[in-house]
Each structure stands twice: as structure tokens, then as C-alpha cells.
């Protein structure tokens, strides 16, 4: 739970702004948030999903976690679960009130707890 949460916060939230600044003019803004773009949200989901899969696979392959990452179906399950947590966390980042540095890790931890 903690590892996936950190990937959401560090890599997802950390890369949302650069993606949004670079590609946000091409994709437009969310209608309910003038400071958040579709590109930033896509960057959040992409980066947090990739890093979550990479770190959980690394730790599982060394025996820290008990998770099947050696089979294609195990990796597929990990990818789908990581993407689900990333989508939910990206939604939390879009919330126009509060601090996303608090919202994202809390929501990511809860989502990871229920999904993993």
C-alpha cells in the first residue's frame, strides 16, 4: 500500500505539472478546474502506473511482497490494479479544494488497500 501510494505521490503528482505545461495547450483544461489539463492527468496516470508496476515487480521478485509477477497473468493483474489506483488518485488530484499533497496520498492509500 505504501509503495504504491509513494509512486502516486512522487511520480504521478510530480509529473502531472510538466506534462500539463508541455502538452496542456494541445489537450485543453478540465471544465471544472481552470488550472488542470487533460494532458497533466494523463501524465499522472501514465507515470504513476508505470512506476507502481516497476517498483512492486521489483520488490515482489526479491521476495519482499508475496505477489505473482513471474507470469503474464500476474503482471496483467498488477498492471490493471496499478492503473485503477492511478486513475482514482488522478481524480483526487483534480479536486478543486484542499491540498493535493494531502488528498492524493490519502486517496491512493485507501484505493490501494481496497484494490490490492
Coordinates of C-alpha atoms in Angstrom, one line a residue, residues 36-101:
X36 CA -5.7 21.3 -14.5
X37 CA -5.3 19.9 -18.0
X38 CA -6.2 16.6 -19.6
X39 CA -2.5 16.1 -20.5
X40 CA -1.5 16.6 -16.9
X41 CA -4.0 14.0 -15.7
X42 CA -2.8 11.6 -18.5
X43 CA 0.8 12.2 -17.4
X44 CA -0.2 11.5 -13.8
X45 CA -1.8 8.2 -14.7
X46 CA 0.9 7.1 -17.1
X47 CA 3.9 7.8 -14.8
X48 CA 2.3 6.5 -11.6
X49 CA 1.1 3.3 -13.3
X50 CA 4.5 2.6 -14.9
X51 CA 6.4 3.3 -11.7
X52 CA 3.9 1.4 -9.5
X53 CA 4.3 -1.7 -11.7
X54 CA 8.0 -1.4 -11.8
X55 CA 8.6 -1.0 -8.1
X56 CA 6.0 -3.6 -7.0
X57 CA 7.5 -6.0 -9.5
X58 CA 11.0 -5.3 -8.2
X59 CA 10.0 -5.8 -4.6
X60 CA 7.9 -8.9 -5.4
X61 CA 10.7 -10.5 -7.4
X62 CA 13.1 -10.1 -4.4
X63 CA 10.6 -11.7 -2.1
X64 CA 9.6 -8.6 -0.1
X65 CA 5.9 -9.0 -1.3
X66 CA 4.0 -12.1 -1.9
X67 CA 2.7 -11.4 -5.4
X68 CA 2.9 -13.4 -8.7
X69 CA 4.8 -11.2 -11.1
X70 CA 6.6 -14.0 -12.9
X71 CA 3.6 -15.0 -15.1
X72 CA 2.0 -12.8 -17.8
X73 CA -1.4 -13.1 -16.0
X74 CA 0.3 -11.9 -12.7
X75 CA 1.8 -8.9 -14.4
X76 CA -1.5 -8.1 -16.1
X77 CA -3.3 -8.2 -12.8
X78 CA -0.6 -5.9 -11.3
X79 CA -0.9 -3.5 -14.2
X80 CA -4.7 -3.3 -14.0
X81 CA -4.7 -2.8 -10.3
X82 CA -2.0 -0.1 -10.5
X83 CA -3.9 1.7 -13.3
X84 CA -7.1 1.6 -11.2
X85 CA -5.3 3.2 -8.3
X86 CA -3.6 5.7 -10.6
X87 CA -7.0 6.7 -12.1
X88 CA -8.5 7.2 -8.7
X89 CA -5.5 9.1 -7.5
X90 CA -5.6 11.4 -10.6
X91 CA -9.2 12.1 -9.8
X92 CA -8.2 13.1 -6.3
X93 CA -5.6 15.4 -7.7
X94 CA -8.3 17.2 -9.7
X95 CA -10.4 18.1 -6.6
X96 CA -10.5 21.9 -6.7
X97 CA -10.4 22.3 -2.9
X98 CA -7.9 21.2 -0.3
X99 CA -4.2 20.4 -0.9
X100 CA -3.4 17.7 -3.4
X101 CA -0.3 16.9 -1.4

